[in-house]
């Protein structure tokens, strides 16, 4: 599994990383819920508030549109690390949608929902590219693509300087998926009910930096590519940096714990 611990060169760099990560959480509205002394909570407020979820992305007339589910009537807040925020209200069916203004670079967002005095933060960070690729970035785990796959195969690869490697693929729901790394079979499993397959590599033997051949295949499909694994450069200009590579868009980003994780969006 990918490590979520800091890998900074010194205490000052680690402190800066944690401070920027805290800024991301604060910008996303992750402050603790407020309480009023003497007030009585409604059953909805007193119970568990489910985190909001993003499950769709599409191109609209005004820009990319993110959509998802939340508690009906919940106030959604989608914010960048710099504090730029957009909002929406979940309808009676618990559905919501937010249109993102056009941008030339991939963007990172945090999502939260508020119902009364209660607040819940969505899992991970939401990455959206100008081309319409979108993914949920998760510290210490593989990215979950939000945009629909064009075909079965590789969807994302996550790695860090500790040698952890997460491979995410798409297949038919319940289909068998076999994974090979550098020509050797290293995993076999089944896609879930949503057609997602993910596997963790690099433990106990870390995956070394360099170029590796990654292949996934199953009934009726096969996909492979060469992936160059290299440590992320220090994130001196903010909590995210992106660049195009032959394997796909590489995004180096800062985890909530102050570490650095790299995600490749394939196809």
Coordinates of C-alpha atoms in Angstrom, one line a residue:
X1 CA 0.0 0.0 0.0
X2 CA 1.2 3.5 -0.7
X3 CA 2.5 5.3 2.3
X4 CA 0.7 8.5 3.3
X5 CA 3.6 9.7 5.5
X6 CA 5.7 12.8 4.7
X7 CA 8.9 12.3 2.7
X8 CA 10.3 15.8 3.0
X9 CA 14.0 16.5 3.1
X10 CA 13.9 18.2 6.5
X11 CA 11.7 19.5 9.3
X12 CA 11.1 22.8 7.6
X13 CA 9.9 21.2 4.4
X14 CA 7.7 18.8 6.4
X15 CA 6.2 21.7 8.3
X16 CA 5.4 23.5 5.1
X17 CA 3.8 20.4 3.6
X18 CA 1.6 20.0 6.6
X19 CA 0.7 23.6 6.6
X20 CA -0.4 23.5 3.0
X21 CA -2.3 20.3 3.6
X22 CA -4.1 22.0 6.5
X23 CA -4.9 24.9 4.2
X24 CA -6.5 22.5 1.7
X25 CA -8.7 21.1 4.4
X26 CA -9.7 24.5 5.7
X27 CA -10.5 25.8 2.3
X28 CA -12.7 22.8 1.7
X29 CA -14.8 23.7 4.8
X30 CA -13.5 21.0 7.2
X31 CA -13.9 23.0 10.3
X32 CA -15.5 21.2 13.3
X33 CA -19.3 21.4 13.6
X34 CA -20.6 24.1 15.8
X35 CA -23.0 23.5 18.7
X36 CA -25.4 25.9 20.4
X37 CA -25.8 25.4 24.2
X38 CA -29.3 24.6 25.2
X39 CA -30.5 23.8 21.7
X40 CA -32.2 20.5 20.8
X41 CA -31.0 18.5 17.8
X42 CA -33.5 17.2 15.4
X43 CA -33.3 13.4 14.6
X44 CA -31.6 14.2 11.3
X45 CA -29.0 16.4 13.0
X46 CA -28.4 14.0 15.9
X47 CA -27.8 11.0 13.6
X48 CA -25.0 10.2 11.2
X49 CA -24.4 12.6 8.4
X50 CA -23.2 10.7 5.3
X51 CA -20.3 12.3 3.4
X52 CA -21.2 13.7 0.0
X53 CA -20.3 11.7 -3.1
X54 CA -19.2 12.6 -6.6
X55 CA -20.3 10.1 -9.3
X56 CA -20.4 12.0 -12.6
X57 CA -18.7 14.6 -14.7
X58 CA -19.8 16.0 -18.1
X59 CA -19.1 18.9 -20.4
X60 CA -21.8 21.6 -20.1
X61 CA -22.4 24.9 -21.9
X62 CA -20.7 26.8 -19.1
X63 CA -17.9 24.4 -18.3
X64 CA -17.4 21.0 -16.7
X65 CA -20.3 19.8 -14.6
X66 CA -19.7 17.7 -11.5
X67 CA -22.6 15.8 -10.0
X68 CA -23.2 13.5 -7.2
X69 CA -25.3 12.5 -4.1
X70 CA -25.7 13.9 -0.6
X71 CA -28.3 14.2 2.1
X72 CA -31.4 15.8 0.7
X73 CA -31.4 19.5 1.4
X74 CA -27.7 19.5 2.3
X75 CA -25.6 22.5 1.4
X76 CA -22.7 21.4 -0.8
X77 CA -19.4 23.4 -0.8
X78 CA -16.7 22.7 -3.5
X79 CA -13.5 24.6 -2.9
X80 CA -10.0 24.9 -4.2
X81 CA -6.9 25.0 -2.0
X82 CA -6.8 28.8 -2.6
X83 CA -10.3 29.1 -1.0
X84 CA -12.3 29.7 -4.2
X85 CA -15.6 28.0 -3.5
X86 CA -18.8 27.0 -5.3
X87 CA -22.0 25.8 -3.8
X88 CA -25.2 23.9 -4.5
X89 CA -28.1 22.4 -2.6
X90 CA -29.0 18.7 -2.9
X91 CA -32.6 18.2 -4.1
X92 CA -35.3 16.0 -2.6
X93 CA -33.7 12.9 -4.2
X94 CA -30.3 13.9 -2.8
X95 CA -28.8 14.8 -6.2
X96 CA -26.7 17.9 -6.8
X97 CA -24.6 19.4 -9.6
X98 CA -22.0 22.2 -9.8
X99 CA -20.7 23.8 -13.0
X100 CA -17.0 24.6 -12.9
X101 CA -15.7 27.7 -14.7
X102 CA -13.4 27.0 -17.6
X103 CA -9.7 26.5 -16.8
X104 CA -6.5 25.8 -18.7
X105 CA -5.0 23.5 -16.0
X106 CA -6.1 20.5 -14.0
X107 CA -7.7 21.5 -10.7
X108 CA -8.0 20.0 -7.2
X109 CA -11.1 20.4 -5.1
X110 CA -12.4 19.4 -1.6
X111 CA -16.1 18.7 -1.1
X112 CA -18.2 19.0 2.1
X113 CA -21.9 19.1 3.0
X114 CA -23.6 20.9 5.8
X115 CA -27.0 20.0 7.2
X116 CA -28.1 22.2 10.2
X117 CA -25.1 22.4 12.5
X118 CA -23.5 19.2 11.2
X119 CA -20.9 18.9 8.5
X120 CA -19.3 16.0 6.6
X121 CA -16.2 16.0 4.4
X122 CA -16.0 13.9 1.3
X123 CA -13.3 11.2 1.0
X124 CA -10.2 12.4 -0.7
X125 CA -9.7 15.2 -3.2
X126 CA -11.5 15.7 -6.5
X127 CA -9.3 16.2 -9.6
X128 CA -10.8 17.6 -12.8
X129 CA -8.9 18.2 -16.0
X130 CA -9.8 20.6 -18.9
X131 CA -10.3 17.6 -21.1
X132 CA -13.0 16.1 -18.9
X133 CA -11.0 13.5 -17.0
X134 CA -11.9 13.4 -13.3
X135 CA -10.8 11.2 -10.4
X136 CA -11.1 10.9 -6.6
X137 CA -7.6 11.1 -5.2
X138 CA -7.2 9.0 -2.1
X139 CA -4.1 9.1 0.2
X140 CA -2.5 5.7 0.5
X141 CA -4.9 4.2 -2.0
X142 CA -5.6 4.1 -5.7
X143 CA -7.5 6.8 -7.5
X144 CA -11.1 6.2 -8.5
X145 CA -11.9 7.6 -11.9
X146 CA -15.2 9.5 -12.1
X147 CA -15.4 9.9 -15.9
X148 CA -16.7 6.8 -17.6
X149 CA -14.2 4.5 -19.3
X150 CA -14.0 4.5 -23.1
X151 CA -13.2 0.8 -22.9
X152 CA -12.0 -1.9 -20.4
X153 CA -8.4 -1.5 -19.3
X154 CA -6.1 0.5 -17.1
X155 CA -7.5 3.7 -15.6
X156 CA -5.0 5.0 -13.0
X157 CA -1.7 4.2 -11.4
X158 CA -0.6 5.6 -8.0
X159 CA 2.8 5.5 -6.5
X160 CA 5.2 7.2 -4.1
X161 CA 8.8 7.4 -3.3
X162 CA 8.4 4.6 -0.7
X163 CA 7.9 2.0 -3.5
X164 CA 4.1 1.6 -3.1
X165 CA 2.1 1.0 -6.3
X166 CA -1.7 1.0 -6.8
X167 CA -3.2 -0.1 -10.1
X168 CA -6.8 0.7 -11.0
X169 CA -8.6 -0.8 -13.9
X170 CA -12.1 -1.0 -15.5
X171 CA -13.8 -4.1 -16.7
X172 CA -17.3 -5.6 -16.9
X173 CA -18.9 -5.9 -13.4
X174 CA -17.7 -9.2 -11.8
X175 CA -15.2 -9.9 -14.6
X176 CA -11.9 -11.6 -13.8
X177 CA -8.9 -9.3 -14.1
X178 CA -5.3 -10.5 -14.2
X179 CA -2.4 -8.1 -13.6
X180 CA 1.2 -8.6 -14.9
X181 CA 4.1 -6.4 -13.9
X182 CA 7.3 -6.7 -16.0
X183 CA 6.0 -9.9 -17.6
X184 CA 5.2 -11.6 -14.4
X185 CA 1.7 -12.3 -13.0
X186 CA 1.3 -10.5 -9.7
X187 CA -2.4 -10.4 -9.0
X188 CA -5.8 -11.8 -10.1
X189 CA -9.2 -10.8 -8.9
X190 CA -12.7 -9.7 -10.0
X191 CA -14.1 -6.2 -10.8
X192 CA -16.7 -5.0 -8.3
X193 CA -20.4 -4.3 -9.1
X194 CA -19.4 -1.0 -10.7
X195 CA -16.7 -2.5 -12.9
X196 CA -13.8 -1.3 -10.8
X197 CA -10.7 -3.4 -10.0
X198 CA -7.8 -2.2 -7.9
X199 CA -4.8 -3.9 -6.4
X200 CA -1.9 -2.8 -4.1
X201 CA 1.7 -3.8 -4.9
X202 CA 5.1 -2.9 -3.3
X203 CA 4.7 -4.7 0.0
X204 CA 6.9 -6.2 1.4
X205 CA 9.2 -5.6 -1.5
X206 CA 9.0 -2.0 -2.8
X207 CA 8.7 -1.3 -6.5
X208 CA 11.9 0.3 -7.6
X209 CA 12.0 3.6 -9.6
X210 CA 12.4 3.2 -13.4
X211 CA 10.3 2.1 -16.3
X212 CA 7.9 -0.9 -15.7
X213 CA 5.6 -2.7 -18.0
X214 CA 2.0 -2.9 -16.6
X215 CA -0.6 -5.2 -18.2
X216 CA -4.2 -6.1 -17.3
X217 CA -6.3 -8.5 -19.2
X218 CA -9.3 -10.7 -18.9
X219 CA -12.2 -12.1 -21.0
X220 CA -12.3 -10.1 -24.2
X221 CA -9.9 -7.3 -23.3
X222 CA -6.2 -6.5 -22.8
X223 CA -4.4 -3.3 -22.0
X224 CA -0.8 -2.5 -21.3
X225 CA 1.7 0.4 -21.1
X226 CA 5.2 1.3 -20.0
X227 CA 5.1 3.4 -16.9
X228 CA 8.1 5.5 -15.6
X229 CA 8.0 5.6 -11.8
X230 CA 10.0 8.5 -10.3
X231 CA 9.9 10.5 -7.1
X232 CA 7.8 13.7 -7.2
X233 CA 9.7 16.9 -7.2
X234 CA 9.1 19.1 -4.1
X235 CA 5.7 20.9 -4.3
X236 CA 7.0 24.4 -3.8
X237 CA 4.3 26.2 -5.7
X238 CA 1.2 24.6 -4.1
X239 CA -0.3 21.3 -3.2
X240 CA -0.6 20.0 -6.8
X241 CA 1.6 19.8 -9.9
X242 CA 0.6 18.2 -13.2
X243 CA 2.4 17.3 -16.5
X244 CA 1.7 15.2 -19.5
X245 CA 3.7 12.0 -20.0
X246 CA 3.6 9.2 -22.6
X247 CA 1.6 7.1 -20.2
X248 CA -1.0 9.8 -19.4
X249 CA -1.4 12.9 -17.2
X250 CA 0.8 12.7 -14.1
X251 CA -0.4 14.6 -11.1
X252 CA 1.8 15.0 -8.0
X253 CA -0.2 16.0 -5.0
X254 CA 0.0 16.6 -1.3
X255 CA -1.8 14.2 1.0
X256 CA -3.6 15.4 4.2
X257 CA -0.6 14.0 6.2
X258 CA 1.9 16.2 4.3
X259 CA 3.3 13.4 2.1
X260 CA 3.5 13.4 -1.7
X261 CA 1.7 10.9 -3.9
X262 CA 1.7 10.7 -7.7
X263 CA -1.3 9.6 -9.8
X264 CA -1.2 8.8 -13.5
X265 CA -4.6 9.1 -15.3
X266 CA -4.6 6.6 -18.1
X267 CA -6.7 7.1 -21.3

